[in-house]
Coordinates of C-alpha atoms in Angstrom, one line a residue:
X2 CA 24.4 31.9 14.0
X3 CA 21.1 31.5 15.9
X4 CA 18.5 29.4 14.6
X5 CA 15.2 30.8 12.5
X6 CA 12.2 29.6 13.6
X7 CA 11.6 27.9 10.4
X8 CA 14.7 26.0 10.4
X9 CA 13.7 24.9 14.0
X10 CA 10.5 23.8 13.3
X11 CA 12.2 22.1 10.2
X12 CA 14.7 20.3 12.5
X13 CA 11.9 18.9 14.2
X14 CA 9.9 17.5 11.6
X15 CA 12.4 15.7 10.0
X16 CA 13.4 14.3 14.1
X17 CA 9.9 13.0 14.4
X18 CA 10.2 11.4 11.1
X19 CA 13.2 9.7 11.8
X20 CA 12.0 8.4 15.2
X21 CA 8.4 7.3 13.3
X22 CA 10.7 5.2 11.1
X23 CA 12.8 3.6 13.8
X24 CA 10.0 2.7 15.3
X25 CA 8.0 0.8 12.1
X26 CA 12.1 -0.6 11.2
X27 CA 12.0 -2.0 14.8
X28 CA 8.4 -3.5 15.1
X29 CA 8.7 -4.8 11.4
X30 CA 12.2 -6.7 12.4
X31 CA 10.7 -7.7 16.1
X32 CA 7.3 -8.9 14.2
X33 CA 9.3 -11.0 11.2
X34 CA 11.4 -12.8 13.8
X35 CA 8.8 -13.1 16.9
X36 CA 5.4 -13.3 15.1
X37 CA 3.1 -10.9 15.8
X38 CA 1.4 -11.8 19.0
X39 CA 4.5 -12.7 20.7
X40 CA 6.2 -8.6 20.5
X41 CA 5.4 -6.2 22.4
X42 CA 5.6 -2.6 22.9
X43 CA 7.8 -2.5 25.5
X44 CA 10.4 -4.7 23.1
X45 CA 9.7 -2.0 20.2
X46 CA 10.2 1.0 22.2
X47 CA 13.4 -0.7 23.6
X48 CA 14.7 -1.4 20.6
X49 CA 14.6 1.9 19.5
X50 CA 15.5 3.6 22.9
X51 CA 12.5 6.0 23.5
X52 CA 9.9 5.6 26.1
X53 CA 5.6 4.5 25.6
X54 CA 4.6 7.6 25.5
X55 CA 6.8 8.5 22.4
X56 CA 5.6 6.0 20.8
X57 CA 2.0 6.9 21.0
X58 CA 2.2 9.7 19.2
X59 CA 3.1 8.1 16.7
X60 CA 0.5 5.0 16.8
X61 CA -2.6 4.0 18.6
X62 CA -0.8 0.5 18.9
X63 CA 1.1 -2.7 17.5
X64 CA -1.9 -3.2 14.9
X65 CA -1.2 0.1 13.0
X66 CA 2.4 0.0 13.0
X67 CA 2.6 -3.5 11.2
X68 CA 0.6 -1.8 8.9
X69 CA 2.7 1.4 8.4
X70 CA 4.1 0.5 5.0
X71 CA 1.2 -0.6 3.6
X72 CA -1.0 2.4 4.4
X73 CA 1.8 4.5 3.1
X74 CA 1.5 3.1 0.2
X75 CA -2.1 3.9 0.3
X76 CA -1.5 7.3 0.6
X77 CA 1.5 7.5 -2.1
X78 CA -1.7 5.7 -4.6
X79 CA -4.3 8.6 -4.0
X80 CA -2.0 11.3 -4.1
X81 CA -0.8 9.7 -7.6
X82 CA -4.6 9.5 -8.5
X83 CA -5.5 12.9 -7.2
X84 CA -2.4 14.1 -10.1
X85 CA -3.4 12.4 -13.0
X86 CA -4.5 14.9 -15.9
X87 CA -8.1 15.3 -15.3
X88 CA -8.6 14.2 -19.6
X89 CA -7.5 11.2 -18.8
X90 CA -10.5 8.5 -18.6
X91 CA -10.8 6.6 -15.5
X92 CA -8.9 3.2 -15.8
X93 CA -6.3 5.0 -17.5
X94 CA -5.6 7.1 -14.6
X95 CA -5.8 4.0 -12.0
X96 CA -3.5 2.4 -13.6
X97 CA -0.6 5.1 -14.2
X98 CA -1.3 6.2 -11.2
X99 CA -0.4 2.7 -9.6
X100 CA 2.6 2.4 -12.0
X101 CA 3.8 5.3 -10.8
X102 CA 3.9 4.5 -7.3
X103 CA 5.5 1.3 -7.9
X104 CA 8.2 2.8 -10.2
X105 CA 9.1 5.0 -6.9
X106 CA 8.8 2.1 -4.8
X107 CA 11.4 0.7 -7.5
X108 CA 13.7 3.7 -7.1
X109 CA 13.8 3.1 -3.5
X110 CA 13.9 -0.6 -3.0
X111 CA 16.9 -2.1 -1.0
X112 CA 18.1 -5.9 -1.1
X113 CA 15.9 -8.2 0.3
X114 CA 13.1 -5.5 0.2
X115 CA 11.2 -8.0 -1.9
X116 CA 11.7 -11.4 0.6
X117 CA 10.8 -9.0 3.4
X118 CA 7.5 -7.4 1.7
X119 CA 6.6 -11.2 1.0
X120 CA 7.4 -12.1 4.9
X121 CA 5.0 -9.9 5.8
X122 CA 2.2 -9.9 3.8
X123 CA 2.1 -14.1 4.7
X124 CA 2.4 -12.8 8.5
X125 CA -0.4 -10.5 7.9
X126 CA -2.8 -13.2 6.3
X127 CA -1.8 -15.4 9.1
X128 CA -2.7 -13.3 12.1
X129 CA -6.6 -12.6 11.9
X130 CA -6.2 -9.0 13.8
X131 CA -4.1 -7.9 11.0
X132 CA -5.6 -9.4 8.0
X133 CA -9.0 -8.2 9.8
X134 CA -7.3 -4.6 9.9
X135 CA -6.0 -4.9 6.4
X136 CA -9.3 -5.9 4.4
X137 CA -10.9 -3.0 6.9
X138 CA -8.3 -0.5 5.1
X139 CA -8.5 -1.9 1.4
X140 CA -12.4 -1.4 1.9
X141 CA -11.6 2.0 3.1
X142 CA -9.3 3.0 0.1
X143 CA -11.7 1.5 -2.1
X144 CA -14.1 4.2 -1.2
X145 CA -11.7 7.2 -1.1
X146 CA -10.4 5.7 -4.7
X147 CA -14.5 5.7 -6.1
X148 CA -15.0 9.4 -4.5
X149 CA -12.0 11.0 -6.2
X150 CA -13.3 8.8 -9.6
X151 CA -16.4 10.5 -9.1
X152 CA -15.1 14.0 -9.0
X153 CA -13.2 13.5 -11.8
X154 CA -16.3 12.8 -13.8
X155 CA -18.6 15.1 -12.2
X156 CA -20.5 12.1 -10.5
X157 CA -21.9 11.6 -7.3
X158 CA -20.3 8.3 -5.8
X159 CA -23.1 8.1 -4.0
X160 CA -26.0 8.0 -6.4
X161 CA -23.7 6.1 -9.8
X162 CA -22.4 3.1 -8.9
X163 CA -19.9 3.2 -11.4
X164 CA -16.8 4.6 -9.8
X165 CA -17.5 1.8 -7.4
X166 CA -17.6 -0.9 -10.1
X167 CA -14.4 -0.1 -11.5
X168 CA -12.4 0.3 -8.8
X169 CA -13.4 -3.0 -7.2
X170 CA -12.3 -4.1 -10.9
X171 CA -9.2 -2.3 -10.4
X172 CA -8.7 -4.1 -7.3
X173 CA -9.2 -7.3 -8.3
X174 CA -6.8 -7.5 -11.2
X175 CA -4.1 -5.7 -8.8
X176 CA -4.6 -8.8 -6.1
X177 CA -4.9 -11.6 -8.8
X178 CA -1.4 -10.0 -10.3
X179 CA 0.2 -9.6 -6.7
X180 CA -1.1 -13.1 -6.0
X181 CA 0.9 -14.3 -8.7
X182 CA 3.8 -12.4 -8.0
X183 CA 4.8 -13.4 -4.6
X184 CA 4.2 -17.2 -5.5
X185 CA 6.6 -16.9 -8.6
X186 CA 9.6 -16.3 -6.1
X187 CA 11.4 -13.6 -7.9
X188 CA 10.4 -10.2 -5.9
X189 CA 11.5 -7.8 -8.4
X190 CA 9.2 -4.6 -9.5
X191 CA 9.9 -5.1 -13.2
X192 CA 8.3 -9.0 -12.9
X193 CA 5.2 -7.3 -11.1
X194 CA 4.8 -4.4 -14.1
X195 CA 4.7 -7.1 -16.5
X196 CA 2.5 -9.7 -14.3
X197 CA 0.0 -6.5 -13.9
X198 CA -0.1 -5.4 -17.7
X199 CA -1.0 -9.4 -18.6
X200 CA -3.7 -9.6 -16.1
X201 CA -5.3 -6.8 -17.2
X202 CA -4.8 -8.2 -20.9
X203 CA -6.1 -11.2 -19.4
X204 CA -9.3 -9.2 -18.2
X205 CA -9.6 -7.0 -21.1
X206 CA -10.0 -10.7 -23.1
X207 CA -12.9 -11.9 -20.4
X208 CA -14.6 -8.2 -20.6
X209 CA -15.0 -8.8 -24.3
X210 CA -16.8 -12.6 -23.9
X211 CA -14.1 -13.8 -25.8
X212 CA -13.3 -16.7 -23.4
X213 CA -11.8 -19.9 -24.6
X214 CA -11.4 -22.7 -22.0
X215 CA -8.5 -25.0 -24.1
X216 CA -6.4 -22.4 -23.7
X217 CA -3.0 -22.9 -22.4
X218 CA -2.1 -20.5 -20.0
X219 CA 1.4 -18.8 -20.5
X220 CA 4.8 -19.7 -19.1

């Protein structure tokens, strides 16, 4: 039976998504073991078996394919934003939408997913290209995350600074919680949904003045 057009095309969609993977598979592996600075493309592409030029098309170099996962991630956030019933009020929808994408992420995690995310995110602060790259793309996301606040609520991001103000709240209790969760050892999702929901108790407790400096922190 001859092929349809359609199933063609699909056949090579999903090809160039298997190769894409491959390729961030292969750099991530080459990366964790070499460092950064010491792979090359040449090594990727060999591992992999395709030439250069394929990969190209996929990246414009080593720099964004050590950040693949992370800006798919990105993505997999603003779609879950862009989703969230439009009565929902603002914080409410940032953060189902990011528990959302983490319960996927659960769904999907393999073993050692959690030592290799940690890997990586300490090979990323240690290289300044790639921690340079990755505050340039949190800023980024930052301002695609106040826009899409802003149409929900019929503002203008650029004239109310308020869909700024609460996403750069947002962010700052999401990298206090991961903070917290990569230094406690034990990568599993479930830890990190209960690390996020006590920072943001933690937050909700300074928002309200109510700040007590005896305190003893909890276990």
């Amino acid at each position: 039976m001859r092929e349809t057009a359609g199933t063609a095309t699909g056949l090579r969609e999903r090809k160039k998504e298997r190769t894409r993977e491959a390729l961030v598979d292969a750099a991530l592996e080459l990366f964790l073991r070499k460092g950064y600075d010491a792979t090359t493309i040449d090594e990727i592409v060999a591992a992999v078996e395709v030439s250069r030029r394929t990969f190209f098309r996929y990246f414009a170099g080593k720099e964004e394919v050590a950040l693949a996962r992370a800006i798919e991630f990105e993505g997999l956030f603003l779609e879950a934003l862009t989703a969230r019933p439009a009565q929902e009020a603002p914080l409410t929808a940032l953060r189902r939408a990011g528990a959302e994408v983490f319960a996927r992420v659960a769904e999907e995690e393999q073993e050692g997913a959690g030592q290799e995310f940690l890997r990586m995110r300490r090979m990323i602060e240690a290289t300044p290209v790639l921690l340079a790259a990755s505050l340039r793309n949190a800023m980024e996301l930052e301002r695609r995350m106040a826009r899409e606040i802003a149409r929900r609520e019929g503002l203008e991001s650029e004239r109310d600074r308020r869909p700024a103000l609460l996403v750069t709240l947002y962010h700052s209790v999401m990298r206090v919680a991961m903070d917290e969760w990569t230094e406690g050892g034990a990568l599993d999702v479930a830890r990190l949904a209960r690390v996020i929901d006590e920072a943001w108790d933690d937050m909700g407790t300074l928002l309200t003045g109510r700040w007590t400096a005896g305190e003893i922190p909890r276990a």
